[in-house]
Tab-separated table of C-alpha atoms and ligand atoms in Angstrom:
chain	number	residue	atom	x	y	z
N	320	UNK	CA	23.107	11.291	13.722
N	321	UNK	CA	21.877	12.748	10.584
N	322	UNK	CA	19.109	10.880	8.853
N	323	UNK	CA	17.677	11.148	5.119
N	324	UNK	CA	14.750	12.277	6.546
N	325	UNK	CA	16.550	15.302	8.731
N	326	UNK	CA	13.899	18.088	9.096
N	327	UNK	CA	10.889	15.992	9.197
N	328	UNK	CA	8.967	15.649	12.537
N	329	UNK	CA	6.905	13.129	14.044
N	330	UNK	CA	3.693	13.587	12.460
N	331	UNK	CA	0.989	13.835	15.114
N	332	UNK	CA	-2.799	13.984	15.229
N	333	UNK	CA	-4.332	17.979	15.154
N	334	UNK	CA	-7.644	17.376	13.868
N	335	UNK	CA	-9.605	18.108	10.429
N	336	UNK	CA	-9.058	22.044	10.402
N	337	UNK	CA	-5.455	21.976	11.107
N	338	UNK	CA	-3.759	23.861	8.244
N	339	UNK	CA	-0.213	22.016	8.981
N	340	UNK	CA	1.137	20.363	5.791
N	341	UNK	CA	1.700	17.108	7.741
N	342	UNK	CA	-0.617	16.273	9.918
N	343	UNK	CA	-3.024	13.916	10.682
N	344	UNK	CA	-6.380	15.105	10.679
N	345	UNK	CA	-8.458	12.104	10.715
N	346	UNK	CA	-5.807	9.257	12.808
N	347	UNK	CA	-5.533	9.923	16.253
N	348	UNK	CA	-4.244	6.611	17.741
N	349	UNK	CA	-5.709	7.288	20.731
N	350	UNK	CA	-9.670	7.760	20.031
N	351	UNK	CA	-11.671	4.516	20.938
N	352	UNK	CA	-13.927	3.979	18.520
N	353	UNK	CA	-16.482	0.861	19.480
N	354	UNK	CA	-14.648	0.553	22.801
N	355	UNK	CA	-11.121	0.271	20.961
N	356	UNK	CA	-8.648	2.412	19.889
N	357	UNK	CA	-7.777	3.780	16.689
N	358	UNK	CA	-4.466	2.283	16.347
N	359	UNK	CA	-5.918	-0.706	17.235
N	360	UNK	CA	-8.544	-1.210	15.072
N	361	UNK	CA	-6.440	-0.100	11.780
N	362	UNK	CA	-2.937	-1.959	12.565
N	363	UNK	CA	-1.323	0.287	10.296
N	364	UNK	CA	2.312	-1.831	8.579
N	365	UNK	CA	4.712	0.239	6.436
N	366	UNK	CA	6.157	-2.441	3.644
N	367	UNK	CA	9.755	-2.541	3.394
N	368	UNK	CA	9.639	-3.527	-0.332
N	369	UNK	CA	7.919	-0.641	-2.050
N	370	UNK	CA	9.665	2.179	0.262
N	371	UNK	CA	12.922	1.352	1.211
N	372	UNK	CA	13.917	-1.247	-1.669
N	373	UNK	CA	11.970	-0.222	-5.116
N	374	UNK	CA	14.009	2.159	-7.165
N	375	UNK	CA	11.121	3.401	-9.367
N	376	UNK	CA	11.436	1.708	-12.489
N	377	UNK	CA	8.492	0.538	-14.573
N	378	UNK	CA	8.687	-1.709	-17.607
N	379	UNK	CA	9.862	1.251	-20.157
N	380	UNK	CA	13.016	2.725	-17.326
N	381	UNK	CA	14.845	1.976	-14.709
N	382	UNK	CA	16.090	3.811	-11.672
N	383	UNK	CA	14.567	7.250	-10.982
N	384	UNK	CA	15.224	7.136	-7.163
N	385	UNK	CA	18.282	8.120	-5.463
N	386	UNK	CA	18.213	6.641	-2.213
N	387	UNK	CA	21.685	6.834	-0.293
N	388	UNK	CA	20.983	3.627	1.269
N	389	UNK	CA	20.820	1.574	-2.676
N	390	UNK	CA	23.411	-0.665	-2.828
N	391	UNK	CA	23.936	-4.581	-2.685
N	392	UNK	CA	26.031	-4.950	0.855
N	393	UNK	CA	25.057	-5.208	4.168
N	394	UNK	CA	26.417	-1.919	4.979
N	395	UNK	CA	23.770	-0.645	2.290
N	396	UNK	CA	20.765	-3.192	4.137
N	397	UNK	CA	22.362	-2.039	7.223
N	398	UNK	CA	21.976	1.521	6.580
N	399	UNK	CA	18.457	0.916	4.875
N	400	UNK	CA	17.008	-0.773	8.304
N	401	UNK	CA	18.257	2.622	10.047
N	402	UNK	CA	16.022	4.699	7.191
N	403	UNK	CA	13.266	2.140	7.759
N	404	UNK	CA	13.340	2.772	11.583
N	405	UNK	CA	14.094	6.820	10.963
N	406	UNK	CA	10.190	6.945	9.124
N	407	UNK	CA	8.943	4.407	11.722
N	408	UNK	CA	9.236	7.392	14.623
N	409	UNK	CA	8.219	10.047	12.158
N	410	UNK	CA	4.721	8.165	11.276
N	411	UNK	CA	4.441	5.931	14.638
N	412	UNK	CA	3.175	3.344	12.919
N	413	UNK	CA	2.535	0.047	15.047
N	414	UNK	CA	3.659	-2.316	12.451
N	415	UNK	CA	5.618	-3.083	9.311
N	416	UNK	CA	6.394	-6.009	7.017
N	417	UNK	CA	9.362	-7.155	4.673
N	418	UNK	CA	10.449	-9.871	2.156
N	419	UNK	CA	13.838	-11.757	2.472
N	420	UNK	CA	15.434	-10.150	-0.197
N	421	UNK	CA	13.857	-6.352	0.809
N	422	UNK	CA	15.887	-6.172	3.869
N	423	UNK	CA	19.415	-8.283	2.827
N	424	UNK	CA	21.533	-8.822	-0.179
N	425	UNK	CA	21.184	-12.164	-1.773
N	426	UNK	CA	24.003	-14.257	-2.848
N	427	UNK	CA	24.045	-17.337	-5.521
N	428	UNK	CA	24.841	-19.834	-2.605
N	429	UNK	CA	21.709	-20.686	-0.239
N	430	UNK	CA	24.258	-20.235	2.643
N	431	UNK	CA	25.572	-16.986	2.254
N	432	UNK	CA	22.521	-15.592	1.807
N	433	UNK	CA	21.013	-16.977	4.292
N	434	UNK	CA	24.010	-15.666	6.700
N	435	UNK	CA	23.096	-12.333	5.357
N	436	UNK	CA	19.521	-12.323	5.936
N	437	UNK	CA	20.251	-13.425	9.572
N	438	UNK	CA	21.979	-11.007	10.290
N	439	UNK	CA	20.082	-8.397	8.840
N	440	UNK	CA	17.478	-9.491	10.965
N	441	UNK	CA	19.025	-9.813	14.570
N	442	UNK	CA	19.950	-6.230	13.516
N	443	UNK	CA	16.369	-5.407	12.851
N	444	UNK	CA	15.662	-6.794	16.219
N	445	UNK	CA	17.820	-4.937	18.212
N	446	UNK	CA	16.453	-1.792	16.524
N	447	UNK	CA	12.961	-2.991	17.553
N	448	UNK	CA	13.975	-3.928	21.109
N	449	UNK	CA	15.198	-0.270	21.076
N	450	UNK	CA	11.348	0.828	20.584
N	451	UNK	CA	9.859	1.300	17.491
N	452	UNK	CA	7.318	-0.628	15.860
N	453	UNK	CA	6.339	-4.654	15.486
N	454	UNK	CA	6.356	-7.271	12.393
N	455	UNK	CA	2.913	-7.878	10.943
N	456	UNK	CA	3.931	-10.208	9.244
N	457	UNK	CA	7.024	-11.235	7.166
N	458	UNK	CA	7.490	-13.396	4.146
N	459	UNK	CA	10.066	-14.996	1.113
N	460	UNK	CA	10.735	-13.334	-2.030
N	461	UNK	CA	10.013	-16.564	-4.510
N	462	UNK	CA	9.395	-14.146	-7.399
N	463	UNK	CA	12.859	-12.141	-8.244
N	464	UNK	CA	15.150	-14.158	-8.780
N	465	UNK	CA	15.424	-15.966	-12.044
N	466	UNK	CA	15.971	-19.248	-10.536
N	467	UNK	CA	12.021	-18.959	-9.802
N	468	UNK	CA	10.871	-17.729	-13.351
N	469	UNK	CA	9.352	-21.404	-13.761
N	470	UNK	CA	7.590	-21.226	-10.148
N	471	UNK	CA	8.738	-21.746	-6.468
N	472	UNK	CA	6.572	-24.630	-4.975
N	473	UNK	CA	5.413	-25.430	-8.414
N	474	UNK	CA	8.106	-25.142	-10.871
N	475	UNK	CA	8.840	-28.380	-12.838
N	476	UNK	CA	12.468	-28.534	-11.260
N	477	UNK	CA	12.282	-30.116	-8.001
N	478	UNK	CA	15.671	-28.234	-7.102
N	479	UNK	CA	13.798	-24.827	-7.329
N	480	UNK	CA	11.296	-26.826	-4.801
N	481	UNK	CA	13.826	-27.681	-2.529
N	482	UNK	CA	15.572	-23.927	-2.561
N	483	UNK	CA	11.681	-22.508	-2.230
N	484	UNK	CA	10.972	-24.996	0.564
N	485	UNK	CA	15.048	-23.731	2.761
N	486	UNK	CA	13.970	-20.120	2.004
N	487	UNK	CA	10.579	-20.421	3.420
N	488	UNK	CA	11.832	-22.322	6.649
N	489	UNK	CA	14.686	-19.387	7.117
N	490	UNK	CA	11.913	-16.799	6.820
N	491	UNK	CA	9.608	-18.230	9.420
N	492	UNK	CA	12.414	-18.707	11.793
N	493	UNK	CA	13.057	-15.121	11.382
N	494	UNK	CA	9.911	-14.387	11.174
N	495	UNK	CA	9.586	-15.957	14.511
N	496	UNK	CA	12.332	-14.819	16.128
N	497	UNK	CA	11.320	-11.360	15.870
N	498	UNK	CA	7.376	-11.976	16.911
N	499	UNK	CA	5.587	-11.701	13.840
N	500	UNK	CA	2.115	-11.949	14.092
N	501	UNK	CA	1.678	-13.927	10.618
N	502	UNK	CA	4.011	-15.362	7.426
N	503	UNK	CA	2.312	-15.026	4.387
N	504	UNK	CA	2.318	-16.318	0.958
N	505	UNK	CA	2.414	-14.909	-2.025
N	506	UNK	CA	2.949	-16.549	-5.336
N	507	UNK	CA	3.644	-14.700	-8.152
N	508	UNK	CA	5.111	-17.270	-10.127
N	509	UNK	CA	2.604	-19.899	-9.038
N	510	UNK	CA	0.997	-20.071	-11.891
N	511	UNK	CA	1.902	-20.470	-16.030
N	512	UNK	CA	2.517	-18.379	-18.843
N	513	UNK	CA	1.093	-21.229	-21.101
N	514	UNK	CA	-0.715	-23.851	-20.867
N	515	UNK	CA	0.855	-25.570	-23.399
N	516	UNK	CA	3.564	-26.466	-21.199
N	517	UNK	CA	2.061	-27.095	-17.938
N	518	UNK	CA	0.644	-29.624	-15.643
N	519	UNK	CA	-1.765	-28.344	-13.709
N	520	UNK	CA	-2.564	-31.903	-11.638
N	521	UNK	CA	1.149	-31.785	-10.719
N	522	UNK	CA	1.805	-28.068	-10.035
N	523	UNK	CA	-0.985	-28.017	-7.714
N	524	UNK	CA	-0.447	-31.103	-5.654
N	525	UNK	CA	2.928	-29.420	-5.193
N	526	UNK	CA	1.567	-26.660	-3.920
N	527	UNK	CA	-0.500	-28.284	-1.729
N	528	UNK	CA	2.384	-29.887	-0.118
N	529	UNK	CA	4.181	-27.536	-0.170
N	530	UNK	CA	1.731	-25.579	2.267
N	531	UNK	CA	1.243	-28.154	4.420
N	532	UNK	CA	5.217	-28.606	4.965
N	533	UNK	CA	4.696	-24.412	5.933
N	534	UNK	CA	1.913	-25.775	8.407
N	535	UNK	CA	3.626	-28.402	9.713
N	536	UNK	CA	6.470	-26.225	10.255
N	537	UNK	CA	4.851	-23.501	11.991
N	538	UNK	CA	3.504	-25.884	14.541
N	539	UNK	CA	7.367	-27.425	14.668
N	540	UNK	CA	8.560	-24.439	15.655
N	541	UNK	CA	5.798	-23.136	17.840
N	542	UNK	CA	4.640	-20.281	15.514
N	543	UNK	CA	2.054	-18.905	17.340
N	544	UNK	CA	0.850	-16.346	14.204
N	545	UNK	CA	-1.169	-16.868	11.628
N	546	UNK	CA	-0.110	-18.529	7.697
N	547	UNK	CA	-1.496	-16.395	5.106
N	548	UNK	CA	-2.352	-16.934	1.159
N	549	UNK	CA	-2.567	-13.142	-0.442
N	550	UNK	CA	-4.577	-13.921	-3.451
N	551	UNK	CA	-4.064	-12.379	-6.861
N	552	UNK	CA	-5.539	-13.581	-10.410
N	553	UNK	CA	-2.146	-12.205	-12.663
N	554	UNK	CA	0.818	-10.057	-12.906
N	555	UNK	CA	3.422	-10.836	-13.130
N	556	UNK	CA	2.138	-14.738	-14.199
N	557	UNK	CA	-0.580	-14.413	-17.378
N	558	UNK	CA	-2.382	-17.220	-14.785
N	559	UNK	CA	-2.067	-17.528	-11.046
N	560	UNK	CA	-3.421	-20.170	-9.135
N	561	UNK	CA	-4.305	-18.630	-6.655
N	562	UNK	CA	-6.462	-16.483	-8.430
N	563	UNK	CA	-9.247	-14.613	-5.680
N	564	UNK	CA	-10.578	-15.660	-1.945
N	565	UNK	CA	-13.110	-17.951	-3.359
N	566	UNK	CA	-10.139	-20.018	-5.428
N	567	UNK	CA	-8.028	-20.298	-2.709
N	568	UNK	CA	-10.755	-21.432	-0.341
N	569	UNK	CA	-11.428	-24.132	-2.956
N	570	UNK	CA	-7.154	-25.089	-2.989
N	571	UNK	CA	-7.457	-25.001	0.470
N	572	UNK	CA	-10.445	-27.409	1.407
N	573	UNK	CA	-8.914	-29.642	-1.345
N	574	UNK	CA	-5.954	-29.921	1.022
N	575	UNK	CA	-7.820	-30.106	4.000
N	576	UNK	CA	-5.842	-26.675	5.062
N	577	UNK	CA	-8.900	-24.477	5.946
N	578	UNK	CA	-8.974	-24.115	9.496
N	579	UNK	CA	-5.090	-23.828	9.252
N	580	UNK	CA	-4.389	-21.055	6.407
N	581	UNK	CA	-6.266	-17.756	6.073
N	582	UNK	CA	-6.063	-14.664	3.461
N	583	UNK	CA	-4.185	-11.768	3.031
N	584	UNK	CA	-6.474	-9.534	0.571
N	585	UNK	CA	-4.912	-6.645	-1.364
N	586	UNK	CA	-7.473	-3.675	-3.099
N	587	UNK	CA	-5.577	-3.843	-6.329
N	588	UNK	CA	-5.529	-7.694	-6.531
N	589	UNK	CA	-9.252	-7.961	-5.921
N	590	UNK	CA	-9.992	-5.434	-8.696
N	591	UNK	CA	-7.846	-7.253	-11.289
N	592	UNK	CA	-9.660	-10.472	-10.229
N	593	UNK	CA	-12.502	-8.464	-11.230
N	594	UNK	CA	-14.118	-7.707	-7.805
N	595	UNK	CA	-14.215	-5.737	-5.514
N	596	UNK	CA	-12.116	-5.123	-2.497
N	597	UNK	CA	-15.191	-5.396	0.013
N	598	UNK	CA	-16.101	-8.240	-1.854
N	599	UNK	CA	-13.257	-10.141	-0.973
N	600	UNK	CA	-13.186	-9.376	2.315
N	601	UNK	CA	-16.767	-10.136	2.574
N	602	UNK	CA	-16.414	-13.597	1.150
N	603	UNK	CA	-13.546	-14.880	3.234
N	604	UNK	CA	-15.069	-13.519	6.626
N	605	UNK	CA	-18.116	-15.920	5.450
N	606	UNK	CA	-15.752	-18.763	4.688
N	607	UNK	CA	-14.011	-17.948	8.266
N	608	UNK	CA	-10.497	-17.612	6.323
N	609	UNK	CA	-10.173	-13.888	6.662
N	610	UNK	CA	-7.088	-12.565	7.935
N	611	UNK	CA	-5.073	-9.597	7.073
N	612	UNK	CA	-5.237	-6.777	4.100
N	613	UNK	CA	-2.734	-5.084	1.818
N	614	UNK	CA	-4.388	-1.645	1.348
N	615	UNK	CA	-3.413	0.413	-2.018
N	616	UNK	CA	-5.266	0.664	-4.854
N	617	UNK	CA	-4.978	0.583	-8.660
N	618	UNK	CA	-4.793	3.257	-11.342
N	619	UNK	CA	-8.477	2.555	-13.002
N	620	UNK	CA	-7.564	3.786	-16.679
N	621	UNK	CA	-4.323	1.453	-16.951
N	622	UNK	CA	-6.079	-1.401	-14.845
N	623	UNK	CA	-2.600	-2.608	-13.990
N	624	UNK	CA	-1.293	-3.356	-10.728
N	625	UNK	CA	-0.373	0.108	-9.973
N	626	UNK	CA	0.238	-0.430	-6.274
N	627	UNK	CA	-0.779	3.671	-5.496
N	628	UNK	CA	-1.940	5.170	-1.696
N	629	UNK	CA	-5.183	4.597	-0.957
N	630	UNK	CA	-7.147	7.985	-1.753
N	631	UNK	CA	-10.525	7.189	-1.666
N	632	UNK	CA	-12.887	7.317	1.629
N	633	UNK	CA	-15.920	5.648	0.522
N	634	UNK	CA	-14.037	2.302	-1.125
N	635	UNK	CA	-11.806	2.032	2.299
N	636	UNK	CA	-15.391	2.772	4.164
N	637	UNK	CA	-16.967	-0.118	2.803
N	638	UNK	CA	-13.346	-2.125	2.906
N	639	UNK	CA	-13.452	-1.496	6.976
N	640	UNK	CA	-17.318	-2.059	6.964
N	641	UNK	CA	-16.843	-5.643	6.505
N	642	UNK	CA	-13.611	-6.216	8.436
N	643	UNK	CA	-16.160	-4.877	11.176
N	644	UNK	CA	-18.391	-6.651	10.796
N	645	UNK	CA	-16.214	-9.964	10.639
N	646	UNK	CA	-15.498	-8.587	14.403
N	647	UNK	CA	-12.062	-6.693	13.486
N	648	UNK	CA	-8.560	-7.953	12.734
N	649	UNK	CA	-7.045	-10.180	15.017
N	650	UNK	CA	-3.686	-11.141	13.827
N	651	UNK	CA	-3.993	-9.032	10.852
N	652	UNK	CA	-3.799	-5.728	9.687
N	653	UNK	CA	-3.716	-2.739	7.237
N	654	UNK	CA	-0.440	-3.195	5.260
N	655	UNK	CA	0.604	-0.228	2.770
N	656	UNK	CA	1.503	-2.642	0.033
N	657	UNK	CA	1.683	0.460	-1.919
N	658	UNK	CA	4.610	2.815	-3.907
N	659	UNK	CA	5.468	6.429	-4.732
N	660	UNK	CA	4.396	7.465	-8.452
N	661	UNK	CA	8.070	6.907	-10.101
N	662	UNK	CA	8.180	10.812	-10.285
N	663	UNK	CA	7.773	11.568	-6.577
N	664	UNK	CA	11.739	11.502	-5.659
N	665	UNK	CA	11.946	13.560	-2.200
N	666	UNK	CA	12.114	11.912	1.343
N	667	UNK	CA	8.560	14.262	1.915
N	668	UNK	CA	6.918	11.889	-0.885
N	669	UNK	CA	7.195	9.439	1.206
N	670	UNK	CA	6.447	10.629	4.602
N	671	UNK	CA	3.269	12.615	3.182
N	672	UNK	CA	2.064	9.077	0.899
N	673	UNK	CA	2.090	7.454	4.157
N	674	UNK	CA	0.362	10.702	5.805
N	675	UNK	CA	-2.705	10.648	3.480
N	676	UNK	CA	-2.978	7.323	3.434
N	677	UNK	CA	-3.509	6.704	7.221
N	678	UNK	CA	-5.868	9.703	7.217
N	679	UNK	CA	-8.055	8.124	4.121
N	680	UNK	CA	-8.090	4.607	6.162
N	681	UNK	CA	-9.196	6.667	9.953
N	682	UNK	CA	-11.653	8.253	8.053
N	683	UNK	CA	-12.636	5.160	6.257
N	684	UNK	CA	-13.028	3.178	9.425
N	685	UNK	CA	-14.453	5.973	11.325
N	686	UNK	CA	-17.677	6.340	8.706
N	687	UNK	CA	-17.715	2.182	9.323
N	688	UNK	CA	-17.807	2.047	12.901
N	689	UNK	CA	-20.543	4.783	12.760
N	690	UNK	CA	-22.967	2.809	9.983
N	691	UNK	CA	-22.520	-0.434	11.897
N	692	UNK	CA	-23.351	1.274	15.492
N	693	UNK	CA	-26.160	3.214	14.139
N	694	UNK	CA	-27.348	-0.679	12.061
N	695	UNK	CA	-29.112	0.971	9.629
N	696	UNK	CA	-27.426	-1.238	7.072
N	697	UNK	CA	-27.720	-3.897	8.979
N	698	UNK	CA	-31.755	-3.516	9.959
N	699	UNK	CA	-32.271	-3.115	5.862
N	700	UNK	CA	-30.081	-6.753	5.429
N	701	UNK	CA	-32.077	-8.311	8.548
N	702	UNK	CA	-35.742	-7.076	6.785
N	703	UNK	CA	-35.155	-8.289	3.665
N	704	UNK	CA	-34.289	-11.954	4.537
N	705	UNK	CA	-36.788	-11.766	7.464
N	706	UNK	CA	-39.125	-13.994	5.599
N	707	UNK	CA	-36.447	-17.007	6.272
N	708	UNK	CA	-36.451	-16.371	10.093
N	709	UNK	CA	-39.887	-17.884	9.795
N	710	UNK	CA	-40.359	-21.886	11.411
N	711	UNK	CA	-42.321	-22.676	7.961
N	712	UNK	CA	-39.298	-21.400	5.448
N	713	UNK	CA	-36.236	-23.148	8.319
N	714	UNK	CA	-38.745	-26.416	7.999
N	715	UNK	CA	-37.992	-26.468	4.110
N	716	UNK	CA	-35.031	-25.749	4.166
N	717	UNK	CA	-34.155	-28.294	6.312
N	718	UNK	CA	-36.595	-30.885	5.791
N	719	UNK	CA	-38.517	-30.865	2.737
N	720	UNK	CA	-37.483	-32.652	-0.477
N	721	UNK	CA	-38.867	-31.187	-3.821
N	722	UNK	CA	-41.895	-32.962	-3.993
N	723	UNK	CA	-43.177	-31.582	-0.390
N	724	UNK	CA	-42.114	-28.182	-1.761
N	725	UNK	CA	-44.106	-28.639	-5.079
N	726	UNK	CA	-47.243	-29.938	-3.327
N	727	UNK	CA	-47.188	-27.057	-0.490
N	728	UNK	CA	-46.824	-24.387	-3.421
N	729	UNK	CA	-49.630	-25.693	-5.344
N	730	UNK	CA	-51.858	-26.153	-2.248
N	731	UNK	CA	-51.236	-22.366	-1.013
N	732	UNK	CA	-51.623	-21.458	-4.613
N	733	UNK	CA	-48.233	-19.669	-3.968
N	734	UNK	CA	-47.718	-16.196	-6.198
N	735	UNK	CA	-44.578	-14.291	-4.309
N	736	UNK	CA	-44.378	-10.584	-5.228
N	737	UNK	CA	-41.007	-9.040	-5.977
N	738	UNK	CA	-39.921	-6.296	-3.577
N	739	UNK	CA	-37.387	-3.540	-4.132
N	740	UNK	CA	-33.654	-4.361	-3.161
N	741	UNK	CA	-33.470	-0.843	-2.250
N	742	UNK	CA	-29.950	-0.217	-3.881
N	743	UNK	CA	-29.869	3.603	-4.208
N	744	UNK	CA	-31.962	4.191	-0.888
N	745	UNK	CA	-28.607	1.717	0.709
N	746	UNK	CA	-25.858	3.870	-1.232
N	747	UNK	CA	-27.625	7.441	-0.250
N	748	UNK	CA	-27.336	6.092	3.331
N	749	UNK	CA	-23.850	5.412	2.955
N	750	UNK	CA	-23.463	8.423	1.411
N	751	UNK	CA	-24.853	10.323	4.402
N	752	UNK	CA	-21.126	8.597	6.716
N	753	UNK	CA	-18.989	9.175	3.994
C	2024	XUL	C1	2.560	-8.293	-5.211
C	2024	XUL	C2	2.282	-8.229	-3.766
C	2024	XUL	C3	3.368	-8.664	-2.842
C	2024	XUL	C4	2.875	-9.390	-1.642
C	2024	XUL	C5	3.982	-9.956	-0.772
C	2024	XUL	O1	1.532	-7.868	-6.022
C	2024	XUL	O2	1.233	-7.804	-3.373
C	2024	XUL	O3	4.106	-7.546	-2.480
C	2024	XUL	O4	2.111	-8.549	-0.837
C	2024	XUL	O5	4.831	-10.780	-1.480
C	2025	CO	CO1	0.446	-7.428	-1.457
């Protein structure tokens, strides 16, 4: 059967001096790497969205793709899963992802679409029972439509609540039925465009019921996977709520959802919320809510959500140093939530965005796995807190009030000395994996 991506072979591992255009030379599924294999470890997911169903538009044009499969019937979703699963054997990916409305068309009435989308996804099952990769994770599309431009869980219209609420339920099930490993959340219209006509008490105790109806349901249902908020602090909302890790943690310990709901963290989001991706990670492994990453990254002269292949070693090196060190993904994974450059129209584009990609993220982890084994980082981080290991500094901590604290400093006739943080002697080290 002729596919759209006829003269393109699997891509397989040769190693870093191959001279093969497509190739991997840093993924080889098979290495073990701290007692674990590649594939393993990374948990690669292709996402539907950005390279089966975006037609390369940007806010100035439309359309510059040509996909054969484009069109707004299931023949077209039909013949878009068999695309999907035709660059599933070339990469051998384990995973992938998709929204409701990436993989089916939608349809004003809730049934009809919803008959759609179920079918579209029994056929995406039997294509997976056929071999082929497994769902990360799926979720709903609350964004698109223009029934949501007001919000899904929180939009003033309880109607668009109710609609939000079906969709969500229909995506689990699916979600479900075909053994994803997590359903996330991401809301892109949670959030205002002014304040000036907003409630934020409301909006947010919606949305905290709102996620524990999603709870509630998972355990209904026997979900076994995990429920995941993807933060992100704007676009295409001038505000979203749930605006980095550290505000979500805060939404979800006002809910009392913390040991139910975890993160999915995407590069580009973290740098619009003005951090960094490590950062983020970092952060909700020490809040115990970390879960799952969208890998991509953003073009830093526009600063917009740019959604591009990961290209850079050293940021995904010190991305993977902290999944590590959280003890590795468990339900999650490395998502490409990321697109082809608008100009980059030929089935190769995609194959080879993919290609690169995986390579920059093996590499990435490899240089991780080798600074955490060899703990150099680590011995530096254990030295310079050392001082608190001590029986006298736990004792204060734990049991001193200020006044003790005041009287033992005077009585010592306490004058600490500053000592170096050793930044550029940390960053040459990393420098020396990278
Ligand atoms: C948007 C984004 C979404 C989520 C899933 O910026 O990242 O694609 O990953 O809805
Ligand atoms: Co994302």
């Amino acid at each position: 059967m002729s596919s759209y991506f006829d003269g393109i072979e699997p891509v397989r591992y040769e190693g870093p001096d191959s001279a093969t255009e497509l190739c991997f030379r840093h993924y080889d599924p098979n290495a073990t790497v701290l007692g674990k294999r590649l594939e393993d470890h990374l948990r690669f997911a292709v996402a539907w969205w950005h390279s089966f169903a975006w037609p390369g538009g940007d806010p100035f044009g439309g359309q510059t793709f040509d996909r054969p499969w484009f069109g707004d019937d299931m023949n077209a979703a039909k013949a878009k899963a068999d695309a999907a699963f035709d660059l599933f054997a070339i990469l051998g990916q384990p995973f992938f992802c998709f929204h409701d409305a990436d993989i089916a068309p939608g349809a004003e009435g809730f049934e009809e679409s919803a008959r759609n989308f179920d079918a579209i996804v029994d056929y995406i099952g039997e294509k997976m029972a056929a071999g082929g990769p497994r769902l990360l994770w799926g979720t709903a599309n609350l964004f698109s439509h223009r029934r949501f431009m007001s919000g899904a869980a929180t939009n003033p219209d309880p109607d668009v609540f109710a609609w939000s609420a079906a969709t969500v339920k229909r995506c689990m099930d699916a979600t479900h039925r075909l053994g994803g490993e997590n359903y996330v959340l991401w809301g892109g219209r949670e959030g205002y465009e002014t304040l000036l006509n907003t409630d934020l008490t409301r909006e947010a105790e919606q949305a905290g019921a709102f996620l524990q109806k999603v709870v509630d349901y998972k355990y209904k249902i026997g979900f076994r996977g995990t429920i995941l908020i993807e933060p992100k602090p704007q676009e295409p909302t001038k505000h979203q709520y749930d605006h980095d890790v550290a505000t979500v943690y805060g939404f979800l310990k006002r809910f009392g959802l913390e040991d139910e709901v975890k993160v999915n963290i995407e590069q580009g989001h973290a740098i619009l919320a003005g951090h960094s991706f490590e950062h983020e990670i970092a952060l909700a492994a020490s809040l115990d809510i970390f879960g799952s990453i969208d890998m991509n990254r953003n073009d830093y002269q526009s600063g917009w959500d740019t959604d591009q292949f990961p290209d850079n070693p050293r940021e995904v090196a010190l991305a993977y140093y902290e999944i590590l060190r959280a003890g590795g993904f468990s339900t999650g994974g490395t998502n490409f939530d990321a697109k082809l450059r608008r100009q980059s129209l030929d089935p190769l584009d995609l194959v080879a965005a993919h290609v690169g990609a995986m390579d920059v993220c093996a590499r990435g982890l490899k240089a991780a796995a080798a600074m955490l084994a060899d703990g150099v980082l680590e011995d530096a981080r254990a030295a310079r807190y050392a001082g608190w290991d001590t029986s006298d500094a736990q004792e204060m901590l734990d049991d001193m009030d200020l006044a003790a604290i005041h009287d033992l400093v005077v009585d010592a006739d306490l004058r600490p000395e500053p000592r170096s943080g050793r930044q550029e002697i940390l960053e040459n080290l990393v420098s020396r994996y990278v």
